[in-house]
XYZ file of C-alpha atoms in Angstrom:
678
model
C -222.244 -79.804 97.172
C -221.591 -76.312 95.773
C -221.326 -77.648 92.225
C -224.543 -79.614 92.519
C -226.677 -76.774 93.953
C -225.239 -74.033 91.708
C -225.979 -73.033 88.128
C -224.278 -75.228 85.530
C -222.068 -73.433 82.958
C -220.956 -75.082 79.716
C -217.353 -73.912 79.269
C -217.425 -74.555 75.511
C -220.639 -72.734 74.574
C -221.120 -70.472 77.610
C -224.693 -71.758 78.021
C -226.082 -71.514 81.575
C -228.341 -74.281 82.904
C -230.240 -74.478 86.202
C -228.684 -76.448 89.097
C -229.044 -80.205 89.217
C -230.905 -79.906 92.543
C -232.443 -76.835 94.121
C -231.618 -77.585 97.775
C -229.552 -79.667 100.171
C -232.542 -81.936 100.759
C -232.720 -82.621 97.052
C -229.021 -83.523 97.024
C -229.495 -86.009 99.912
C -232.370 -87.582 98.028
C -230.079 -88.133 95.057
C -227.386 -89.635 97.309
C -229.779 -92.041 98.992
C -230.753 -93.436 95.616
C -227.178 -94.837 95.533
C -226.473 -95.688 99.207
C -228.579 -95.385 102.378
C -227.588 -92.589 104.737
C -226.783 -94.922 107.661
C -224.404 -97.008 105.517
C -222.595 -93.866 104.383
C -222.273 -92.694 108.004
C -220.814 -96.089 109.021
C -218.290 -95.951 106.168
C -217.157 -92.456 107.201
C -216.756 -93.614 110.821
C -214.645 -96.599 109.683
C -212.519 -94.300 107.540
C -211.669 -92.043 110.467
C -210.949 -95.072 112.652
C -208.495 -96.622 110.189
C -206.772 -93.491 108.903
C -203.758 -92.277 110.958
C -204.109 -88.869 112.603
C -203.041 -85.851 110.589
C -199.877 -85.398 112.675
C -198.801 -89.043 112.271
C -196.135 -90.430 109.924
C -194.934 -93.711 108.472
C -192.654 -94.364 111.471
C -195.300 -94.288 114.187
C -195.947 -98.048 114.277
C -192.346 -99.147 114.773
C -191.625 -96.257 117.120
C -194.525 -97.335 119.341
C -193.144 -100.886 119.385
C -189.663 -99.553 120.120
C -190.888 -97.920 123.330
C -191.748 -101.383 124.658
C -188.077 -102.371 124.270
C -186.824 -99.848 126.787
C -185.182 -102.633 128.790
C -182.498 -102.977 126.135
C -181.525 -99.303 126.466
C -181.637 -98.850 130.226
C -178.446 -100.793 131.171
C -176.029 -98.780 129.025
C -177.657 -95.350 128.946
C -175.940 -94.057 132.086
C -172.610 -95.518 130.969
C -172.964 -93.813 127.598
C -173.351 -90.446 129.293
C -170.626 -90.931 131.900
C -167.921 -92.750 129.937
C -167.960 -91.082 126.504
C -166.846 -87.455 126.401
C -169.259 -85.855 123.929
C -169.242 -82.406 122.405
C -171.371 -80.737 119.747
C -171.652 -77.943 117.239
C -174.278 -75.242 117.877
C -176.765 -77.250 115.785
C -176.177 -80.367 117.857
C -176.065 -78.772 121.318
C -179.847 -79.169 122.040
C -179.661 -82.889 121.269
C -176.531 -83.348 123.391
C -178.093 -81.457 126.305
C -181.225 -83.607 126.084
C -179.137 -86.780 126.010
C -177.131 -85.750 129.094
C -180.367 -85.106 130.989
C -181.853 -88.549 130.300
C -180.392 -90.316 133.391
C -182.235 -87.813 135.629
C -185.584 -88.865 134.129
C -185.069 -92.620 134.363
C -187.140 -94.402 137.020
C -189.456 -91.492 137.799
C -193.191 -92.080 137.757
C -194.156 -88.625 136.547
C -192.299 -86.271 134.234
C -193.832 -82.990 133.112
C -193.552 -81.299 129.686
C -191.459 -78.513 131.202
C -188.691 -81.023 132.064
C -188.037 -82.116 128.466
C -187.085 -80.334 125.258
C -190.330 -80.472 123.278
C -188.603 -78.784 120.310
C -186.950 -82.154 119.533
C -190.328 -83.894 119.131
C -191.022 -84.216 115.424
C -193.614 -86.261 113.569
C -195.136 -89.147 115.492
C -192.755 -88.655 118.436
C -194.860 -85.685 119.546
C -197.970 -87.864 119.866
C -196.111 -90.776 121.500
C -194.437 -88.526 124.074
C -197.132 -85.954 124.830
C -200.447 -87.652 124.022
C -200.095 -91.388 124.638
C -203.430 -92.901 125.837
C -201.997 -94.185 129.131
C -200.643 -90.798 130.274
C -202.073 -88.834 133.163
C -202.908 -85.192 132.429
C -199.838 -82.949 132.662
C -197.295 -85.800 132.194
C -195.208 -87.161 129.317
C -193.972 -90.619 128.356
C -190.298 -90.280 129.278
C -189.450 -93.698 127.771
C -190.674 -92.580 124.368
C -188.778 -89.322 124.874
C -185.592 -91.318 125.545
C -185.863 -93.103 122.213
C -186.674 -89.840 120.450
C -183.464 -88.285 121.822
C -181.371 -91.342 120.947
C -182.700 -91.316 117.393
C -181.756 -87.646 117.096
C -178.345 -88.415 118.653
C -177.641 -91.096 116.056
C -178.581 -88.710 113.261
C -176.338 -85.993 114.698
C -173.428 -88.409 115.162
C -173.631 -89.442 111.502
C -173.646 -85.822 110.334
C -170.851 -84.937 112.802
C -172.995 -82.348 114.618
C -172.451 -84.356 117.829
C -169.082 -86.058 118.233
C -166.966 -87.987 120.695
C -163.726 -86.314 121.644
C -160.504 -88.238 120.895
C -162.355 -90.728 118.686
C -160.956 -91.511 115.245
C -164.314 -92.572 113.802
C -166.846 -90.473 115.732
C -164.627 -87.463 116.453
C -165.015 -83.921 115.202
C -163.459 -83.542 111.725
C -163.413 -79.750 112.208
C -160.791 -80.170 114.919
C -158.469 -81.798 112.357
C -158.842 -79.101 109.712
C -155.860 -76.819 109.264
C -156.484 -73.584 111.138
C -154.682 -70.552 112.455
C -150.923 -70.506 112.051
C -150.827 -74.058 110.663
C -153.142 -73.073 107.812
C -151.294 -69.847 107.093
C -148.016 -71.772 106.787
C -149.507 -74.468 104.539
C -151.653 -72.122 102.445
C -149.021 -70.956 99.893
C -147.815 -74.510 99.282
C -151.353 -75.852 98.890
C -152.371 -73.092 96.469
C -149.253 -73.600 94.356
C -149.626 -77.396 94.372
C -153.304 -77.333 93.354
C -153.000 -74.271 91.096
C -155.759 -72.445 92.984
C -155.939 -68.649 93.450
C -156.138 -66.915 96.796
C -158.576 -64.376 95.367
C -161.347 -66.158 93.504
C -162.936 -63.383 91.427
C -160.841 -63.790 88.282
C -160.832 -67.567 88.596
C -164.649 -67.737 88.645
C -164.908 -65.365 85.705
C -162.613 -67.652 83.717
C -164.708 -70.692 84.671
C -167.887 -68.852 83.677
C -166.403 -67.898 80.305
C -165.281 -71.497 79.732
C -168.752 -72.862 80.527
C -170.516 -70.286 78.357
C -168.165 -70.851 75.424
C -168.440 -74.643 75.657
C -172.241 -74.454 75.689
C -172.247 -72.356 72.513
C -169.658 -74.480 70.680
C -171.387 -77.782 71.446
C -174.853 -76.335 70.696
C -173.623 -75.162 67.294
C -172.571 -78.740 66.429
C -175.809 -80.384 67.617
C -177.452 -80.515 64.133
C -174.536 -82.605 62.859
C -174.250 -84.753 66.002
C -176.115 -88.048 65.608
C -174.994 -89.239 69.060
C -177.367 -87.051 71.088
C -181.155 -86.675 71.155
C -183.421 -84.324 73.125
C -186.843 -85.600 74.189
C -190.048 -83.552 74.366
C -189.092 -82.269 77.821
C -185.696 -81.046 76.588
C -183.799 -83.808 78.415
C -180.555 -85.084 76.897
C -180.132 -88.689 75.704
C -177.066 -90.386 74.214
C -177.128 -92.989 71.479
C -175.549 -96.285 72.475
C -171.901 -96.650 71.594
C -171.355 -99.321 68.977
C -168.613 -101.791 69.933
C -165.397 -101.357 68.022
C -165.014 -104.186 65.488
C -162.186 -106.637 66.035
C -160.253 -106.976 62.773
C -158.927 -110.335 61.652
C -155.394 -109.149 62.386
C -156.301 -108.624 66.060
C -157.897 -112.064 66.329
C -154.823 -113.677 64.765
C -152.471 -111.787 67.081
C -154.500 -112.690 70.170
C -154.568 -116.372 69.217
C -150.834 -116.404 68.542
C -149.989 -114.695 71.833
C -152.301 -116.909 73.891
C -150.861 -120.046 72.301
C -147.313 -119.054 73.235
C -147.905 -118.060 76.870
C -146.348 -120.626 79.238
C -148.705 -122.829 81.274
C -147.893 -122.285 84.953
C -149.249 -122.686 88.463
C -150.103 -119.608 90.509
C -147.243 -120.080 93.033
C -144.767 -120.205 90.147
C -146.072 -116.852 88.960
C -145.442 -115.273 92.364
C -141.956 -116.716 92.729
C -140.954 -115.671 89.230
C -142.307 -112.137 89.728
C -140.349 -111.951 93.006
C -137.188 -112.868 91.082
C -137.815 -109.994 88.628
C -138.808 -107.260 91.054
C -137.429 -108.148 94.474
C -140.886 -107.410 95.889
C -140.410 -110.129 98.519
C -137.719 -107.934 100.122
C -140.468 -105.504 101.142
C -141.779 -108.034 103.676
C -139.832 -107.092 106.786
C -140.249 -108.297 110.352
C -142.550 -106.331 112.612
C -139.812 -106.526 115.261
C -137.447 -104.502 113.075
C -134.828 -107.243 112.864
C -132.760 -107.428 109.666
C -132.009 -111.178 109.715
C -134.227 -113.043 107.221
C -135.336 -116.648 107.372
C -134.018 -119.082 104.818
C -136.322 -119.390 101.761
C -138.568 -116.688 103.199
C -139.809 -115.838 99.700
C -141.261 -119.352 99.354
C -143.208 -118.996 102.604
C -144.451 -115.558 101.582
C -145.623 -116.898 98.206
C -147.457 -119.732 99.967
C -149.193 -117.304 102.317
C -150.183 -115.018 99.439
C -151.808 -118.014 97.747
C -153.511 -119.043 101.008
C -154.977 -115.589 101.642
C -155.391 -114.382 98.071
C -157.213 -117.568 97.018
C -159.144 -117.698 100.329
C -158.203 -121.360 100.869
C -156.293 -121.227 104.164
C -153.039 -122.954 105.106
C -153.920 -126.585 104.385
C -153.590 -126.621 100.556
C -150.185 -124.885 100.636
C -148.592 -126.871 103.473
C -145.829 -129.304 102.582
C -142.974 -131.323 103.954
C -140.302 -128.710 103.235
C -139.379 -126.387 106.095
C -140.706 -123.191 104.381
C -144.138 -124.833 104.009
C -144.634 -126.312 107.485
C -147.506 -125.011 109.598
C -145.327 -123.437 112.292
C -143.265 -121.527 109.715
C -146.402 -120.343 107.851
C -148.042 -119.132 111.058
C -144.909 -117.315 112.272
C -144.286 -115.517 108.973
C -147.969 -114.631 108.647
C -147.979 -112.893 112.033
C -144.528 -111.326 111.756
C -143.994 -110.319 108.128
C -147.413 -109.912 106.486
C -149.264 -106.684 107.289
C -150.786 -103.802 105.375
C -147.562 -101.743 105.325
C -145.503 -104.562 103.768
C -148.237 -105.362 101.248
C -148.188 -101.754 100.110
C -144.386 -101.635 99.844
C -144.339 -104.836 97.776
C -147.164 -103.529 95.617
C -145.191 -100.351 94.871
C -142.377 -102.463 93.417
C -144.812 -104.302 91.135
C -146.450 -101.054 89.962
C -143.058 -99.559 89.094
C -142.002 -102.646 87.134
C -145.331 -102.754 85.264
C -144.876 -99.149 84.122
C -141.484 -99.986 82.566
C -142.865 -102.608 80.138
C -143.395 -101.464 76.560
C -146.771 -103.224 76.214
C -148.128 -101.448 79.316
C -146.946 -98.126 77.915
C -148.909 -98.804 74.715
C -152.068 -99.172 76.841
C -151.637 -95.754 78.455
C -149.367 -93.396 80.290
C -150.655 -94.134 83.784
C -152.512 -90.810 84.018
C -156.034 -92.270 83.679
C -157.420 -94.303 86.576
C -160.742 -95.753 87.600
C -162.153 -96.356 91.071
C -164.811 -99.011 91.597
C -166.034 -101.315 94.313
C -165.892 -105.103 94.463
C -168.410 -106.615 96.885
C -167.792 -109.522 99.268
C -170.362 -111.336 101.370
C -169.263 -111.471 105.033
C -171.271 -114.321 106.607
C -169.724 -113.938 110.082
C -170.810 -111.259 112.582
C -168.773 -108.120 111.987
C -169.297 -104.468 112.793
C -167.739 -103.651 109.408
C -170.276 -105.685 107.395
C -173.662 -104.181 106.555
C -176.731 -105.612 104.831
C -177.316 -104.619 101.231
C -179.943 -106.777 99.468
C -178.729 -105.691 96.037
C -175.317 -107.317 96.554
C -175.441 -109.551 99.621
C -178.994 -110.889 99.812
C -180.027 -111.276 103.437
C -176.462 -111.306 104.733
C -173.990 -108.540 105.435
C -171.084 -107.583 103.269
C -168.103 -105.331 102.709
C -166.798 -103.438 99.676
C -163.231 -103.338 98.395
C -162.998 -99.915 96.746
C -159.919 -100.197 94.545
C -158.147 -98.101 91.920
C -156.539 -99.288 88.671
C -154.701 -97.168 86.109
C -154.765 -97.482 82.324
C -151.626 -99.657 82.477
C -153.714 -102.296 84.319
C -151.803 -101.815 87.594
C -153.776 -101.729 90.833
C -152.671 -98.560 92.624
C -154.358 -99.263 95.948
C -157.670 -99.806 97.657
C -159.663 -99.563 100.839
C -162.127 -101.896 102.581
C -165.359 -100.117 103.506
C -168.717 -101.299 104.791
C -171.139 -102.451 102.152
C -173.852 -99.815 102.478
C -172.483 -96.241 102.010
C -172.118 -94.727 98.568
C -168.641 -95.150 97.124
C -168.459 -91.377 96.625
C -167.696 -90.921 100.327
C -164.356 -92.711 99.945
C -163.124 -91.938 96.402
C -160.833 -89.094 97.473
C -159.346 -91.159 100.310
C -158.445 -93.925 97.843
C -156.892 -91.385 95.449
C -154.744 -89.830 98.162
C -153.712 -93.182 99.654
C -152.062 -94.870 96.680
C -149.524 -97.642 97.088
C -147.422 -96.294 94.232
C -147.456 -95.194 90.613
C -147.962 -91.782 89.025
C -150.658 -89.499 90.328
C -153.567 -89.930 87.894
C -155.083 -86.882 86.248
C -158.405 -88.309 85.021
C -160.633 -90.337 87.344
C -163.334 -92.662 85.988
C -166.078 -93.987 88.270
C -169.580 -95.360 87.978
C -172.741 -93.513 88.983
C -172.555 -94.777 92.598
C -169.386 -92.746 93.121
C -170.932 -89.471 91.965
C -172.227 -86.423 93.841
C -171.966 -82.682 93.237
C -169.847 -82.202 96.376
C -167.438 -84.950 95.260
C -167.322 -83.329 91.814
C -166.330 -80.052 93.472
C -163.702 -81.567 95.775
C -162.093 -83.629 92.991
C -161.968 -80.612 90.689
C -160.430 -78.490 93.437
C -157.873 -81.248 94.082
C -156.733 -81.058 90.459
C -158.397 -84.196 89.083
C -160.495 -84.368 85.914
C -163.519 -86.256 87.200
C -165.261 -88.409 84.557
C -168.062 -90.489 86.114
C -170.390 -92.625 84.048
C -173.867 -91.116 84.341
C -176.354 -93.948 83.961
C -179.267 -91.630 84.807
C -178.190 -88.948 82.331
C -181.684 -87.722 81.294
C -182.442 -86.961 84.950
C -179.197 -85.045 85.425
C -179.637 -81.294 85.660
C -177.257 -79.197 83.588
C -176.189 -75.864 85.030
C -175.607 -72.374 83.707
C -174.284 -69.126 85.148
C -175.938 -66.625 82.820
C -179.687 -67.135 83.135
C -180.383 -64.951 80.066
C -178.049 -66.765 77.636
C -179.519 -68.720 74.746
C -177.878 -72.133 74.471
C -179.992 -73.467 71.626
C -180.838 -77.158 71.996
C -179.520 -77.126 75.598
C -181.851 -74.318 76.659
C -184.275 -76.602 78.534
C -181.626 -79.043 79.781
C -179.604 -76.186 81.326
C -182.281 -75.456 83.899
C -180.033 -75.071 86.960
C -178.137 -71.923 87.899
C -174.706 -71.798 89.538
C -174.439 -69.096 92.201
C -170.933 -67.639 91.896
C -171.526 -65.266 94.815
C -172.073 -68.256 97.092
C -168.750 -69.779 96.018
C -166.924 -66.476 96.485
C -168.432 -65.963 99.928
C -167.068 -69.317 101.182
C -163.844 -69.433 99.150
C -161.408 -69.185 102.053
C -163.153 -72.043 103.893
C -163.220 -74.044 100.652
C -159.458 -73.617 100.330
C -158.966 -74.679 103.937
C -161.107 -77.801 103.370
C -159.281 -78.951 100.254
C -155.921 -77.974 101.784
C -156.614 -80.145 104.829
C -157.504 -83.099 102.600
C -154.506 -82.538 100.339
C -152.039 -82.456 103.224
C -153.584 -85.500 104.910
C -154.723 -83.594 107.999
C -158.269 -84.980 107.671
C -159.980 -87.813 105.803
C -162.124 -86.810 102.846
C -164.790 -89.230 104.123
C -165.182 -87.211 107.323
C -165.255 -83.932 105.399
C -167.985 -85.105 103.021
C -170.092 -86.372 105.918
C -169.550 -83.058 107.687
C -170.641 -81.113 104.597
C -173.885 -83.105 104.282
C -176.524 -83.368 106.977
C -179.269 -85.919 106.418
C -178.675 -85.710 102.687
C -178.820 -81.903 102.631
C -175.578 -79.936 102.246
C -174.476 -77.298 104.719
C -173.946 -73.769 103.353
C -170.249 -74.579 102.865
C -171.091 -77.928 101.261
C -173.588 -76.188 98.981
C -170.875 -73.741 97.863
C -168.546 -76.653 97.003
C -171.410 -78.362 95.170
C -172.023 -75.207 93.104
C -168.336 -75.172 92.152
C -168.573 -78.837 91.198
C -171.633 -78.234 89.020
C -169.540 -76.164 86.625
C -167.177 -79.118 86.083
C -170.113 -81.543 85.959
C -171.794 -79.575 83.168
C -168.532 -79.348 81.224
C -168.221 -83.123 81.598
C -171.751 -83.705 80.229
C -171.108 -81.344 77.310
C -167.917 -83.183 76.458
C -169.754 -86.515 76.637
C -172.305 -85.110 74.195
C -169.722 -83.688 71.812
C -166.928 -86.286 71.807
C -167.800 -89.967 71.287
C -164.104 -90.731 71.745
C -164.280 -89.320 75.273
C -167.220 -91.595 76.084
C -165.331 -94.545 74.626
C -162.214 -93.754 76.664
C -164.297 -93.779 79.844
C -165.962 -97.051 78.853
C -162.643 -98.706 77.995
C -161.177 -97.801 81.381
C -164.308 -99.018 83.187
C -164.186 -102.299 81.246
C -160.512 -102.679 82.172
C -161.436 -102.594 85.839
C -164.303 -105.028 85.276
C -161.753 -107.404 83.769
C -159.607 -107.069 86.878
C -162.615 -107.824 89.100
C -163.466 -110.902 87.001
C -159.896 -112.140 87.480
C -160.176 -111.375 91.204
C -163.274 -113.589 91.425
C -161.331 -116.373 89.752
C -158.470 -116.011 92.248
C -160.579 -115.501 95.390
C -162.433 -118.782 94.914
C -162.149 -120.427 98.340
C -165.132 -120.520 100.705
C -167.447 -119.596 97.849
C -165.663 -116.252 97.476
C -166.925 -115.023 100.857
C -164.865 -112.998 103.304
C -164.758 -114.589 106.754
C -162.653 -111.980 108.553
C -164.491 -110.411 111.502
C -162.398 -107.254 111.905
C -161.341 -104.522 109.539
C -157.608 -105.172 110.024
C -158.082 -108.799 109.001
C -160.151 -107.733 105.985
C -157.508 -105.191 104.936
C -154.752 -107.815 105.225
C -156.590 -110.496 103.241
C -157.738 -108.076 100.543
C -154.186 -106.682 100.494
C -152.953 -110.193 99.661
C -155.556 -110.483 96.900
C -154.536 -107.112 95.431
C -150.867 -108.108 95.455
C -151.587 -111.458 93.762
C -153.649 -109.657 91.105
C -150.839 -107.204 90.376
C -148.330 -110.066 90.204
C -150.534 -111.933 87.724
C -151.029 -108.835 85.559
C -147.296 -108.129 85.620
C -146.509 -111.747 84.681
C -148.981 -111.629 81.784
C -147.833 -108.222 80.598
C -144.153 -109.119 80.533
C -144.707 -112.439 78.797
C -147.153 -110.924 76.296
C -144.637 -108.178 75.551
C -141.894 -110.774 74.991
C -144.281 -112.837 72.856
C -145.119 -109.906 70.595
C -141.418 -109.135 70.146
C -140.672 -112.772 69.299
C -143.575 -112.952 66.831
C -142.335 -109.814 65.097
C -138.822 -111.256 64.950
C -140.291 -114.374 63.292
C -142.004 -112.242 60.641
C -145.505 -112.075 62.149
C -147.176 -108.747 61.342
C -148.298 -107.374 64.721
C -149.809 -103.935 64.206
C -149.386 -101.391 67.005
C -153.134 -100.713 67.157
C -153.786 -104.446 67.638
C -151.089 -104.774 70.293
C -152.701 -101.915 72.258
C -155.964 -103.887 72.411
C -154.472 -107.008 74.010
C -155.832 -107.668 77.490
C -153.564 -108.488 80.441
C -156.338 -110.408 82.212
C -156.031 -113.694 80.311
C -156.075 -116.535 82.804
C -156.494 -119.806 80.902
C -152.721 -120.463 81.052
C -152.498 -119.994 84.845
C -153.636 -122.880 87.029
C -155.397 -121.322 90.003
C -157.691 -124.102 91.170
C -155.311 -127.046 90.874
C -152.055 -128.058 92.488
C -149.866 -125.613 94.420
C -146.222 -125.911 93.353
C -143.441 -123.824 94.874
C -140.454 -124.829 92.774
C -138.862 -121.879 90.954
C -137.295 -123.052 87.661
C -133.626 -122.188 87.306
C -133.956 -120.217 84.090
C -131.498 -117.633 82.747
C -132.929 -114.153 82.957
C -136.024 -115.303 84.830
C -138.129 -115.738 81.662
C -139.046 -119.334 80.855
C -139.150 -120.345 77.160
C -142.289 -119.309 75.320
C -144.319 -122.114 73.794
C -144.033 -122.642 70.073
C -147.072 -121.274 68.225
C -148.340 -124.765 67.412
C -151.978 -123.625 67.503
C -151.455 -121.047 64.771
C -150.815 -121.730 61.096
C -147.496 -120.449 59.838
């Protein structure tokens, strides 16, 4: 209206023209040439009728429907308050107090605003509780208030601001952190073990100098670096890595090795690996008895096939005593459990590391952590819906770790919805065996700034793949420094004062994780509230952003570093592909209802995978040595590119044989290279 009834100014020429209309009446006349006034009034009325109120939100519709389901809450609400012993942090105390007062409101006809905590009413809850159409003046809808409090309670439970005392899952992680005398006693050992200083000033100055120097060195090489490109917004992009060509010598070596590998059934692999490593001796009775059943190793191998292949007892049952149903059931309940799986796995990892071929792949100091997803079609509290992986059904994730020698170091079954980053540290600190890795490779799902900080503090070199690299913010400490091509990309600033202010608490956090006093999962959830870090979590994130930026700069400057990360990630993908081949029964779905059952079955799968990799590695190593003895030119660089995940020579889907050949030395004869020309 103001524009129409005011003088018109041409911004290009500065020419002033009279208004389009002189008065409001003239403007209405122009409007009515397009639409009658009564139609416009009706449209405005419909708009206000259909548009939600200004204080509404996207949740109002389902929240209003939820209030009508109060009957599902009423039976257990009083029990929840009386049976579970809750406590809270200062931030969670208002929610806990409101929850404890709910039983007093139930069943009353009138509840006034003074009897509830109106500060908890946010968004559409305020309208539903205080201004519902059916309310009498001066009253509130206490049913809607109940659901509002329960929603806040659930949010506080997840962020550990409200917790249940003496609960392993919903307890207070702060109570498990080292404190007082316990922390003072552990502090010197933790600092020495992790190479962290008690006084952080000099340490942060060294980190700042390292970051500044790396920026300048990499920026100076940008003109000669064809691997990186900056877009118009200054965001960093990497050129795609070209696959390394496979020379003819590698193809010949691979064909020769594959032709000579013995053709075997899966049970034979397990029995032969047992004869090499004695891993079957790790399966001890839960009763503690030392007497072992006759041919126990045969029964154990049969059960590993039954669980690892997800086929059950029927395919592995036989007429021999070790394969009868009663024997299988007894050994399964008495000898097979997570502790014995881990002990047996440690023996396989140690043997794998001693093979020359595995040593040519790596030194065991690089590891990757990634998740393998399983659909869980049965009702289970540990299975969650995730349409990306499980469709309309629930599922679980096996977060497992593999080193650069292709040995699975351990794993953990988690629900299928949380980000893997919540559990990475727990998997790293809960290995079955093997050397402690120094470099950790993950995918983007396992990344966060807090995890970057915790892993760096714990002494790991964290190297995640960053699929969304252009959207990643790079960080600097000196806001006035000129970093050339990275000037726009380095738009974040690390606050060293914030890190220094919280350093003692940071040390106590990482010390508690390092000593096993608290799970890293609980700590990360405690440090993040509704996706926003606490002040302590923010300080750890700022520390992690220094390492994150150094990681991005190294990715930009060293194509070999990117390739090393990709090779390790591909190695784990090969292991997962082999796992899918092994875990073929019941369409590859996990039918265990409880976490213990899931851990046991996935433990069997992990052990079978390690046994297969060990079998392949040892036979491939022997094959290479025999080929060289016969005059075949096997170059070291080609040998290092052989994969241990070949599976065409192992019969997984067919018959299940449990006869161990009586061969000297445990190695059966290698096949003659009949498929390869002399």
